[in-house]
XYZ file of C-alpha atoms in Angstrom:
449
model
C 24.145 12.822 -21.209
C 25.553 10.384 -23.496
C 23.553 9.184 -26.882
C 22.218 5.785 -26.100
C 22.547 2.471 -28.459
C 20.393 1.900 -31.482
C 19.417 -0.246 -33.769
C 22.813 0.340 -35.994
C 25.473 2.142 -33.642
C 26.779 1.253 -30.073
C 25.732 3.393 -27.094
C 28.335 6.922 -26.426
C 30.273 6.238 -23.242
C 30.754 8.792 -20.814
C 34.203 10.416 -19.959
C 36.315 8.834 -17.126
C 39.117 10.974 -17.555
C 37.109 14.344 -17.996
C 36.277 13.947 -13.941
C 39.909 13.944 -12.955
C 40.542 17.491 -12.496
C 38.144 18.203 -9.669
C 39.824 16.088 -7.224
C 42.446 18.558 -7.053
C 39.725 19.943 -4.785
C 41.162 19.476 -0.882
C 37.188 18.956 -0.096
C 36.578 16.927 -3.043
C 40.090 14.867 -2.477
C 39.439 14.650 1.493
C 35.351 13.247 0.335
C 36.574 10.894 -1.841
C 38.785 9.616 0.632
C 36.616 8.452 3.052
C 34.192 7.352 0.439
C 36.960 5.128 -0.130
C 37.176 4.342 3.478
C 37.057 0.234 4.705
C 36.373 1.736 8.500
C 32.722 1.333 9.527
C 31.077 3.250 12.330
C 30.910 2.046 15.410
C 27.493 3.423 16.658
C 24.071 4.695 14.847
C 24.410 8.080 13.612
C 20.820 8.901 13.212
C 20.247 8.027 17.073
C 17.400 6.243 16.264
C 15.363 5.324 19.522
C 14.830 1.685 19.446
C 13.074 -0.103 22.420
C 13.310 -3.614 23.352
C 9.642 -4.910 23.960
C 8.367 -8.014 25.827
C 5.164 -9.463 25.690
C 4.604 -12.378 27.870
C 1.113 -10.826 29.431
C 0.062 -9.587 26.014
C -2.798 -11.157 24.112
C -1.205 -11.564 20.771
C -4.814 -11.217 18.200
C -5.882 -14.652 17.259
C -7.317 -13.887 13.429
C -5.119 -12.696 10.494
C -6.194 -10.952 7.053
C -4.000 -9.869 4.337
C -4.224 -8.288 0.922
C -2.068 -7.961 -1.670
C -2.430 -7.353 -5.252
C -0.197 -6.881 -8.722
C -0.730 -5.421 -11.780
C 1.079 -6.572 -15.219
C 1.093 -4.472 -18.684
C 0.700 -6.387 -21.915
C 1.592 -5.096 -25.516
C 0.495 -7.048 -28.797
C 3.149 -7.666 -31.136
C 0.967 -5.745 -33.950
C 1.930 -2.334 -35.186
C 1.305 -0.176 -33.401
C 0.800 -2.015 -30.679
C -2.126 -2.674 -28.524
C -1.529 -2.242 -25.162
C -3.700 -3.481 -21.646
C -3.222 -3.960 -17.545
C -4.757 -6.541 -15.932
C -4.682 -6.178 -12.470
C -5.003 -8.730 -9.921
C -5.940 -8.109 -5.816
C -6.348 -10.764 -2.900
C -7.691 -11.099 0.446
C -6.565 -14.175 2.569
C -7.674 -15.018 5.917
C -5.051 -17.432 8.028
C -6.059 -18.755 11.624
C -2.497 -17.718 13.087
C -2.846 -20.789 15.870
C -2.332 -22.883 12.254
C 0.066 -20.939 11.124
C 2.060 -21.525 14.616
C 2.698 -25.422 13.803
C 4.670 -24.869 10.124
C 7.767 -24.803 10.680
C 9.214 -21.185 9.728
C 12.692 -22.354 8.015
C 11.095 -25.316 5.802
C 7.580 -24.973 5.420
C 5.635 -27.813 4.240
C 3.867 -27.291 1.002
C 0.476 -29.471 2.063
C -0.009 -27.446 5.269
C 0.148 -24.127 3.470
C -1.873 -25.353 0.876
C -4.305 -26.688 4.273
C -4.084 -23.240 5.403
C -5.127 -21.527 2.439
C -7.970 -23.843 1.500
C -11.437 -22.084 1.616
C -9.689 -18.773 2.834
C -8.340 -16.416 -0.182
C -11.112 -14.328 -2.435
C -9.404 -12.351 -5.273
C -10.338 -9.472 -7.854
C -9.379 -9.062 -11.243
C -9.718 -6.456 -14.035
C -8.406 -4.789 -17.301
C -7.818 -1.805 -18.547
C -6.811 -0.398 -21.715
C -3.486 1.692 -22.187
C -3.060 2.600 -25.887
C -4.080 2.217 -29.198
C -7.166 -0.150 -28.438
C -10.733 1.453 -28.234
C -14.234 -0.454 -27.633
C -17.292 0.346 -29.733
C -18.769 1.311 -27.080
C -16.458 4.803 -26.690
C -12.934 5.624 -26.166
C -10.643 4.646 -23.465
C -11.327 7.580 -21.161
C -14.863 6.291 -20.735
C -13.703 2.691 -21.104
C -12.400 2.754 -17.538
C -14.276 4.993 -15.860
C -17.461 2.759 -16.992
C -14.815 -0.616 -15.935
C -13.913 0.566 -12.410
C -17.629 1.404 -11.733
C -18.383 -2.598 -12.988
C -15.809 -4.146 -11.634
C -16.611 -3.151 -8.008
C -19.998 -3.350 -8.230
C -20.061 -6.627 -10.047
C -16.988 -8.451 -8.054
C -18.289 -10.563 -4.872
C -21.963 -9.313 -5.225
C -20.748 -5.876 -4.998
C -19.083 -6.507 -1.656
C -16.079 -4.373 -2.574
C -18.692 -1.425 -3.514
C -20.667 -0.985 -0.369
C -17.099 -1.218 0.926
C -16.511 1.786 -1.266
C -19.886 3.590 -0.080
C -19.493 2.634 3.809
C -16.184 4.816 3.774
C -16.862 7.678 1.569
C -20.070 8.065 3.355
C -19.061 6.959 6.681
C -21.595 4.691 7.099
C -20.005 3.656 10.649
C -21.876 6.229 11.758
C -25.491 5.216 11.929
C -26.450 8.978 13.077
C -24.187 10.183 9.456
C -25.657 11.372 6.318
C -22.668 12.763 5.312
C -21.843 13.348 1.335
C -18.774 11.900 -0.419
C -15.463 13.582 -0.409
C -15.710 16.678 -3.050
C -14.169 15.673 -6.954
C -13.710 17.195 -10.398
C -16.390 16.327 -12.527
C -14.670 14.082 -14.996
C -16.586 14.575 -18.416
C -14.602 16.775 -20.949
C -14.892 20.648 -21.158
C -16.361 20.483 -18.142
C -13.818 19.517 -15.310
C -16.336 21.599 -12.564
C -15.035 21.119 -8.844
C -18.111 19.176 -7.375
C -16.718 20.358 -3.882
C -19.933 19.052 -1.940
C -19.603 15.982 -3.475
C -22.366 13.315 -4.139
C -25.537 13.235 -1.471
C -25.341 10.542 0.843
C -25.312 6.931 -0.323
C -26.036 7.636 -4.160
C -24.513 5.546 -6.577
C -24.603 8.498 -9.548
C -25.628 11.632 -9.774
C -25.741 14.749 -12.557
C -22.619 17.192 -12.651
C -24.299 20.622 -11.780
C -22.200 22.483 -14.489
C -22.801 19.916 -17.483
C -25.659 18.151 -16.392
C -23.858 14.676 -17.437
C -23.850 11.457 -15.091
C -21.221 11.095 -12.778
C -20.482 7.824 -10.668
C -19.562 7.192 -7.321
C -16.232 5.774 -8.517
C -15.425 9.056 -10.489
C -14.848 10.371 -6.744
C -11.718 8.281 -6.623
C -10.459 10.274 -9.363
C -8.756 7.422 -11.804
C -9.816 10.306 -14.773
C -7.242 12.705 -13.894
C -4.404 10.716 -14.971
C -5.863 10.059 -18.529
C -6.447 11.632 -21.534
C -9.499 10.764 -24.244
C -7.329 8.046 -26.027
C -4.841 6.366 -23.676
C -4.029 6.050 -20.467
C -0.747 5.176 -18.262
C 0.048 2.544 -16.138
C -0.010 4.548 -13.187
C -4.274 4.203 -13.876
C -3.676 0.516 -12.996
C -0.797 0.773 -10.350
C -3.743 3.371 -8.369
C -6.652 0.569 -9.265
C -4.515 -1.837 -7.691
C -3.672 0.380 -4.280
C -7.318 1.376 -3.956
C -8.808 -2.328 -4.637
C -5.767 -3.515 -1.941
C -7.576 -0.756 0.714
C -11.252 -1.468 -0.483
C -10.674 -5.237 0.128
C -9.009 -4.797 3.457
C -11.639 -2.885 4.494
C -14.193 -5.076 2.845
C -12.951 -7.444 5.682
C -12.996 -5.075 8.247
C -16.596 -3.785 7.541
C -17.727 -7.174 7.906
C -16.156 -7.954 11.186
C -17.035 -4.271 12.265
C -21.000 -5.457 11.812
C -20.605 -9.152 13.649
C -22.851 -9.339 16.250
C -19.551 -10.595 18.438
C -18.387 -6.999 18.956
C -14.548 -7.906 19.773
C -14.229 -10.113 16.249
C -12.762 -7.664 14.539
C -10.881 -6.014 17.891
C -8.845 -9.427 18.112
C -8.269 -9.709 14.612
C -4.648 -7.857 12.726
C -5.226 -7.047 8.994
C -2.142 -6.481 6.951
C -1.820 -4.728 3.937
C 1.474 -5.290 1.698
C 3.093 -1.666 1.057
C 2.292 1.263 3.300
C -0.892 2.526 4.562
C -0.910 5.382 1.772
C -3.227 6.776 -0.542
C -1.137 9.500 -2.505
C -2.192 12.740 -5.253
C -6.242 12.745 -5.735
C -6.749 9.133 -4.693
C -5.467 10.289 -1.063
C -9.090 12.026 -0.542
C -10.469 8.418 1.231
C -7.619 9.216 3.206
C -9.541 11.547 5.594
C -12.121 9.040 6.184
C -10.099 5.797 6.926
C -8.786 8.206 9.521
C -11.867 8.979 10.543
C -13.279 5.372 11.063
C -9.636 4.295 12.743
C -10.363 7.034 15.350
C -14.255 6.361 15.887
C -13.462 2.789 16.491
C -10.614 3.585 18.914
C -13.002 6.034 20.857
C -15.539 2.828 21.133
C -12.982 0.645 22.739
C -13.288 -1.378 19.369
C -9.864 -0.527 18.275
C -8.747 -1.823 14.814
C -5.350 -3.624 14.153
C -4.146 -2.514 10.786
C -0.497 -2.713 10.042
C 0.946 -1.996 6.225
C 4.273 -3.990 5.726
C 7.256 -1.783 3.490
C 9.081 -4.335 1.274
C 11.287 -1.925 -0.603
C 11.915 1.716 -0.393
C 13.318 4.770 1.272
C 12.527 3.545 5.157
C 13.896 0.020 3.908
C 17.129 1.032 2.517
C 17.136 3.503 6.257
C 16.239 0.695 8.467
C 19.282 -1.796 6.803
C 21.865 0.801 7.131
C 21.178 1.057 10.869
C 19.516 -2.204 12.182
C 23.582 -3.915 13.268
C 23.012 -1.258 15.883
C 19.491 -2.397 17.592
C 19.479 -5.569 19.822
C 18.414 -8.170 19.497
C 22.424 -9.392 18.568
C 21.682 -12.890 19.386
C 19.025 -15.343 19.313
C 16.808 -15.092 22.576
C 17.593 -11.681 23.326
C 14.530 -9.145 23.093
C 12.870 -8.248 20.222
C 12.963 -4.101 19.532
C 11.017 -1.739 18.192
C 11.562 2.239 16.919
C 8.648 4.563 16.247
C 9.574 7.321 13.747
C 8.360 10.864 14.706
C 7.566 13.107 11.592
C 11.102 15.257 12.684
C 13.298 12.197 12.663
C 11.457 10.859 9.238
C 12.155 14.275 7.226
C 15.808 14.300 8.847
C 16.486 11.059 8.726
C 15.513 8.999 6.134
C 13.773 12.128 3.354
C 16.758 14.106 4.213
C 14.665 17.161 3.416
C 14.109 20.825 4.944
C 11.392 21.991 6.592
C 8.403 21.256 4.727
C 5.056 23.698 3.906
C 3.200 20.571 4.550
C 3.814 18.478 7.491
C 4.264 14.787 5.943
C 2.188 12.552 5.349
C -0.518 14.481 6.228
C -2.683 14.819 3.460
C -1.645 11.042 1.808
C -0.581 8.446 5.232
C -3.051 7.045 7.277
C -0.464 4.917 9.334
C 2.624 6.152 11.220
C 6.091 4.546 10.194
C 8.026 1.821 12.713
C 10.862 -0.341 12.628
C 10.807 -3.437 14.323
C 13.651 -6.183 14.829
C 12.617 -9.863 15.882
C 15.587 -11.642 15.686
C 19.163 -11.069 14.048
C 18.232 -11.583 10.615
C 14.582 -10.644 10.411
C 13.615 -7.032 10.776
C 10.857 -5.119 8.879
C 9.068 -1.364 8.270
C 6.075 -1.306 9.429
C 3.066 1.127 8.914
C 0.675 1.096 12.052
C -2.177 3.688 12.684
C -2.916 6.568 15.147
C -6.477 7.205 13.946
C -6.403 10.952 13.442
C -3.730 12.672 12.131
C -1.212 14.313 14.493
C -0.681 17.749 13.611
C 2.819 17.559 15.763
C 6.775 17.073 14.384
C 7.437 15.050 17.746
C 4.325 12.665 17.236
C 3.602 9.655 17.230
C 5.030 7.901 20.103
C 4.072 4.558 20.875
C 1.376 5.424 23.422
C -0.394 6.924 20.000
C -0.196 4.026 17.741
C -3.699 1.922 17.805
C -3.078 -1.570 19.311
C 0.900 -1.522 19.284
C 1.527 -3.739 22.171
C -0.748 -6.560 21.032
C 0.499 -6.161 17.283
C 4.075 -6.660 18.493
C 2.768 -9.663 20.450
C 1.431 -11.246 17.363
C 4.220 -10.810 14.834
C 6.582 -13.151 15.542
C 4.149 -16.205 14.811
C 3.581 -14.996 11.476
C 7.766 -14.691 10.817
C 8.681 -16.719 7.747
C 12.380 -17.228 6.746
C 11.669 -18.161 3.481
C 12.213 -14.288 1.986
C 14.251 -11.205 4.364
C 11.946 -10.224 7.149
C 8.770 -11.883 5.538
C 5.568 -12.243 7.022
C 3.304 -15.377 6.188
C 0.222 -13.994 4.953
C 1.847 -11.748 3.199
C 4.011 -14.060 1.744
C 0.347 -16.408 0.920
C -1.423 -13.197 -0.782
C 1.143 -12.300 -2.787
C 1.080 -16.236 -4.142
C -2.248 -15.873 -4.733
C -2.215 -12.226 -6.351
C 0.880 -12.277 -8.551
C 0.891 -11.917 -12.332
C 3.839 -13.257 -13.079
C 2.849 -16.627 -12.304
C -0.706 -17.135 -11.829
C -1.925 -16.440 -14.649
C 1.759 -15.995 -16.040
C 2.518 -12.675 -18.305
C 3.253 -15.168 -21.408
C -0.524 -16.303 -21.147
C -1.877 -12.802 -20.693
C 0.220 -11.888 -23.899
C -0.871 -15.090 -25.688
C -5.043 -13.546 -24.973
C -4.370 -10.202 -25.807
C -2.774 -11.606 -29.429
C -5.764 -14.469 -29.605
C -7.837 -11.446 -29.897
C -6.851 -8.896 -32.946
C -8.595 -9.538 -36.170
């Protein structure tokens, strides 16, 4: 590795000449030359198994709701320096008959602003990162004590019982069932608390240490800190796991309307994928859980997770020349992605000792292609996980048909294959301009001694 630039002395470059040698390689000399190679294949080499779809006699779901959510670090420009995340999350609800009379390439700016009047609810919080403590303890406790207040103090504690309806599947009016098992998170103890908390506590007492534990330590945000700082992965996690809770928020709401098929004929969309990864993915479990109850009560839920970026992106734009349609008025197209063609397709990656994404995904990965120049990844749910390399095929995924029926309203051509509440959330949840980083750095200065 090369020494990189300082504050005196340029940056080492690395040898161009020292790689000459090994092309005397036949293999490396023949690779090279078709690296090199203008020719470009004339069919799909993955053989991915795209469909073309139509949906006249399909009810396309009248209601949309989408989250998104950002998170922004801020460093003070004393030494050392202080440094905080704020973190930002919103939930917008669009009427997609309204959305159907913008026009997709030049949207007027009044009629999304009519669109988003009244409909948009957002979250924000902060954390501390480094070298900034509270007199009321250190940062370990600082954010345990600020995740536990900011969802029980945000919209009346809306996003809380959201919390509490999944982690004690409170679907279920027959349930009593405890929260998912954590580590107690108070030092030198670190006890697994494997039956979790009784059913729908907000604290209870660690049975090693005898200290209070919260509801929110379940999540597990403590295991990525130490006593005096934290990462940013803390608020990256805070910001998936407010994105889910808020969804869901919406969806518990709708789920108790005394019209049962509300929330049946409504899509929720979450930006990224429908993932929960390391110890946050033990919700994971119970969203399935909840996706498969409702599906068993003919109230199936219509949750889709959009991939912006990413592995499955980069796939999906080496291959999508290949899918139809070619032309404008040709068929839209779909692919679902088994678990086999996922790990040899797009991860690349040998046999596994854990099938993917079964401990962290609670939605199943598909491609879809509208027109020529707008194609996405979606996530889309199966309820329960299936324990099978060939699964899911589209006969598993909750509410496909209708979901493809609704998309293509909801197409903007402002941004590659965006979607329109997407597209609204994120304007609503984005650090970088509302509030802009420069007046989050401004605060955090305004406030050292």
């Amino acid at each position: 590795m090369p020494y990189s630039a300082g504050a005196r002395l340029p940056s080492e470059h690395g040898s161009k000449l020292g790689h000459i040698p090994v092309v005397q390689s036949d293999w490396v000399h023949a690779l090279v030359d078709e690296f090199e190679s203008t020719k470009t294949e004339g069919q799909d080499s993955t053989n991915t198994l795209w469909e073309n779809y139509c949906t006249e006699e399909v009810s396309p779901l009248r209601n949309v709701w989408a989250v998104d959510g950002s998170f922004v670090s801020i460093q003070s420009e004393h030494k050392p320096p202080r440094e905080v995340a704020f973190v930002k999350t919103a939930l917008l609800t669009v009427d997609r008959a309204r959305l159907e009379a913008i026009d997709k390439d030049h949207p007027h700016p009044l009629l999304l602003q009519d669109v988003l009047t009244g409909s948009a609810v957002f979250h924000a919080t902060v954390f501390p990162l480094k070298n900034i403590r509270t007199p009321l303890g250190n940062n370990y406790d600082a954010v345990r004590h600020i995740v536990r207040d900011s969802m029980k103090i945000d919209e009346g504690g809306a996003f809380y019982e959201t919390l509490k309806w999944i982690a004690y599947k409170k679907w279920d009016k027959l349930s009593r069932s405890s929260s998912p098992g954590f580590r107690c998170p108070h030092d030198h103890c670190h006890e697994d608390i494997a039956q979790g908390l009784p059913y729908d506590v907000d604290e209870g007492v660690c049975p090693s240490c005898k200290k209070t534990i919260f509801l929110t330590d379940m999540i597990g945000f403590h295991l990525d800190m130490d006593e005096d700082s934290a990462p940013d992965s803390v608020a990256s996690a805070y910001m998936l796991v407010m994105e889910t809770l808020m969804l869901f928020t919406a969806i518990r709401v709708l789920w108790g309307h005394t019209d049962k098929n509300l929330v049946t004929n409504t899509l929720f969309i979450k930006d990224g994928p429908l993932t929960l990864r390391s110890q946050y993915s033990k919700l994971v479990p119970n969203i399935r859980a909840f996706l498969q109850h409702a599906k068993d009560s003919s109230r199936p839920v219509h949750v889709i997770g959009q991939e912006k970026s990413g592995a499955f992106f980069d796939h999906l734009a080496s291959i999508v020349r290949f899918a139809s349609p070619q032309e404008r008025g040709q068929p839209p197209s779909f692919a679902v992605l088994s678990h086999k063609f996922v790990r040899r397709e797009v991860h690349r990656s040998p046999d596994l000792a854990n099938p993917y994404g079964k401990r962290t995904n609670w939605g199943e990965k598909v491609y879809l292609k509208i027109d020529p120049g707008t194609y996405m990844v979606l996530n889309v749910s199966t309820g329960e996980y299936l324990d099978n390399v060939e699964m899911p095929t589209k006969d598993e995924l909750i509410g496909l048909q209708r979901i493809l029926a609704t998309l293509p309203s909801l197409v903007s051509y402002k941004f590659e294959g965006a979607l329109f509440p997407i597209e609204l959330a994120n304007g609503i949840a984005s650090m970088s301009s509302y509030p802009s980083a420069s007046i989050l750095q401004r605060f955090i200065n305004e406030q050292a001694p």
